[in-house]
Amino acid sequence: MPERERHAEVLRAGMPLRVGSVTLLPIERVVVRAGVRARAAWFTAGKEPYAVVVRDEGGVRAIGVGADEVSLEALREAIPGLEGGLAARGGNMQE
């Protein structure tokens, strides 16, 4: 039996956190890998921080783990329900 591998990677929003007038929404990267060989199968999964979306009186911005700015529009396209993550805590995300 030939070796087969599968790989899936997705960005998702974590649980929003409100501190005073600031809302923080962590963005996490989830990676799942699986493989099958003639006599074995394996599966691994990992979750790591990717960015944080910050909503405050200055607006909304996304900051990557390396302190680089991340495209908020790209996150909106990649993560279904991202708008609701901050809206659930008292306001919607507007750039």
mmCIF file of C-alpha atoms in Angstrom:
data_model
loop_
_atom_site.group_PDB
_atom_site.id
_atom_site.type_symbol
_atom_site.label_atom_id
_atom_site.label_comp_id
_atom_site.label_asym_id
_atom_site.label_seq_id
_atom_site.Cartn_x
_atom_site.Cartn_y
_atom_site.Cartn_z
ATOM 1 C CA MET A 1 0.000 0.000 0.000
ATOM 2 C CA PRO A 2 1.484 3.396 -0.934
ATOM 3 C CA GLU A 3 1.979 6.008 1.746
ATOM 4 C CA ARG A 4 -0.733 8.664 1.863
ATOM 5 C CA GLU A 5 -0.609 11.942 3.766
ATOM 6 C CA ARG A 6 -3.147 14.669 4.353
ATOM 7 C CA HIS A 7 -2.568 18.160 5.678
ATOM 8 C CA ALA A 8 -5.136 20.767 6.721
ATOM 9 C CA GLU A 9 -4.473 24.237 8.074
ATOM 10 C CA VAL A 10 -7.045 26.774 9.226
ATOM 11 C CA LEU A 11 -7.180 30.099 11.032
ATOM 12 C CA ARG A 12 -9.910 30.535 13.622
ATOM 13 C CA ALA A 13 -10.994 33.070 16.201
ATOM 14 C CA GLY A 14 -10.610 32.259 19.873
ATOM 15 C CA MET A 15 -12.676 33.553 22.785
ATOM 16 C CA PRO A 16 -12.931 37.372 22.851
ATOM 17 C CA LEU A 17 -11.677 39.177 25.952
ATOM 18 C CA ARG A 18 -12.870 42.602 27.014
ATOM 19 C CA VAL A 19 -10.613 44.752 29.197
ATOM 20 C CA GLY A 20 -12.207 48.127 29.904
ATOM 21 C CA SER A 21 -13.040 49.671 26.551
ATOM 22 C CA VAL A 22 -10.700 47.356 24.637
ATOM 23 C CA THR A 23 -11.750 44.063 23.072
ATOM 24 C CA LEU A 24 -9.083 41.510 22.194
ATOM 25 C CA LEU A 25 -9.840 38.611 19.875
ATOM 26 C CA PRO A 26 -7.069 35.992 19.612
ATOM 27 C CA ILE A 27 -6.563 34.371 16.221
ATOM 28 C CA GLU A 28 -5.114 30.862 16.271
ATOM 29 C CA ARG A 29 -3.631 28.695 13.551
ATOM 30 C CA VAL A 30 -4.667 25.038 13.695
ATOM 31 C CA VAL A 31 -2.733 22.416 11.722
ATOM 32 C CA VAL A 32 -3.846 18.796 11.345
ATOM 33 C CA ARG A 33 -1.774 16.111 9.640
ATOM 34 C CA ALA A 34 -2.600 12.459 9.074
ATOM 35 C CA GLY A 35 -0.915 9.637 7.247
ATOM 36 C CA VAL A 36 -1.446 6.009 6.337
ATOM 37 C CA ARG A 37 1.203 3.434 5.537
ATOM 38 C CA ALA A 38 0.993 -0.293 4.910
ATOM 39 C CA ARG A 39 0.909 -1.178 8.628
ATOM 40 C CA ALA A 40 0.450 2.112 10.424
ATOM 41 C CA ALA A 41 -1.592 5.244 10.599
ATOM 42 C CA TRP A 42 -0.771 8.459 12.395
ATOM 43 C CA PHE A 43 -2.467 11.718 13.281
ATOM 44 C CA THR A 44 -1.133 14.969 14.758
ATOM 45 C CA ALA A 45 -2.718 18.300 15.514
ATOM 46 C CA GLY A 46 -1.348 21.554 16.819
ATOM 47 C CA LYS A 47 -2.635 24.992 17.714
ATOM 48 C CA GLU A 48 -0.481 28.106 17.871
ATOM 49 C CA PRO A 49 -1.062 31.840 18.241
ATOM 50 C CA TYR A 50 -1.238 33.703 14.937
ATOM 51 C CA ALA A 51 -2.482 37.223 15.708
ATOM 52 C CA VAL A 52 -4.723 39.296 17.925
ATOM 53 C CA VAL A 53 -7.468 41.602 16.686
ATOM 54 C CA VAL A 54 -7.734 44.734 18.836
ATOM 55 C CA ARG A 55 -10.834 46.933 18.934
ATOM 56 C CA ASP A 56 -10.591 50.149 20.918
ATOM 57 C CA GLU A 57 -11.460 53.812 20.553
ATOM 58 C CA GLY A 58 -8.713 54.088 17.914
ATOM 59 C CA GLY A 59 -10.403 51.542 15.628
ATOM 60 C CA VAL A 60 -9.791 47.923 14.758
ATOM 61 C CA ARG A 61 -6.434 46.425 13.836
ATOM 62 C CA ALA A 62 -4.812 43.019 13.687
ATOM 63 C CA ILE A 63 -1.337 42.435 15.077
ATOM 64 C CA GLY A 64 0.646 39.287 14.281
ATOM 65 C CA VAL A 65 2.663 37.327 16.820
ATOM 66 C CA GLY A 66 5.828 38.994 15.550
ATOM 67 C CA ALA A 67 4.279 42.424 16.304
ATOM 68 C CA ASP A 68 3.738 42.982 12.569
ATOM 69 C CA GLU A 69 0.457 44.371 11.328
ATOM 70 C CA VAL A 70 -1.740 41.700 9.735
ATOM 71 C CA SER A 71 -4.323 42.404 7.034
ATOM 72 C CA LEU A 72 -7.694 42.616 8.745
ATOM 73 C CA GLU A 73 -9.412 42.084 5.398
ATOM 74 C CA ALA A 74 -7.459 38.867 4.794
ATOM 75 C CA LEU A 75 -8.494 37.618 8.245
ATOM 76 C CA ARG A 76 -12.138 38.444 7.493
ATOM 77 C CA GLU A 77 -11.928 36.339 4.324
ATOM 78 C CA ALA A 78 -10.145 33.432 6.039
ATOM 79 C CA ILE A 79 -12.217 33.206 9.237
ATOM 80 C CA PRO A 80 -15.985 32.778 8.982
ATOM 81 C CA GLY A 81 -17.766 34.614 11.793
ATOM 82 C CA LEU A 82 -14.841 36.894 12.633
ATOM 83 C CA GLU A 83 -17.168 39.907 12.726
ATOM 84 C CA GLY A 84 -19.336 38.195 15.326
ATOM 85 C CA GLY A 85 -16.359 37.547 17.598
ATOM 86 C CA LEU A 86 -16.013 41.207 18.430
ATOM 87 C CA ALA A 87 -19.658 42.131 17.908
ATOM 88 C CA ALA A 88 -20.629 39.655 20.628
ATOM 89 C CA ARG A 89 -18.743 41.812 23.109
ATOM 90 C CA GLY A 90 -20.445 45.101 22.402
ATOM 91 C CA GLY A 91 -19.735 46.566 18.992
ATOM 92 C CA ASN A 92 -18.927 45.571 15.452
ATOM 93 C CA MET A 93 -15.590 45.612 13.697
ATOM 94 C CA GLN A 94 -15.195 48.652 11.513
ATOM 95 C CA GLU A 95 -11.866 49.698 10.051
#
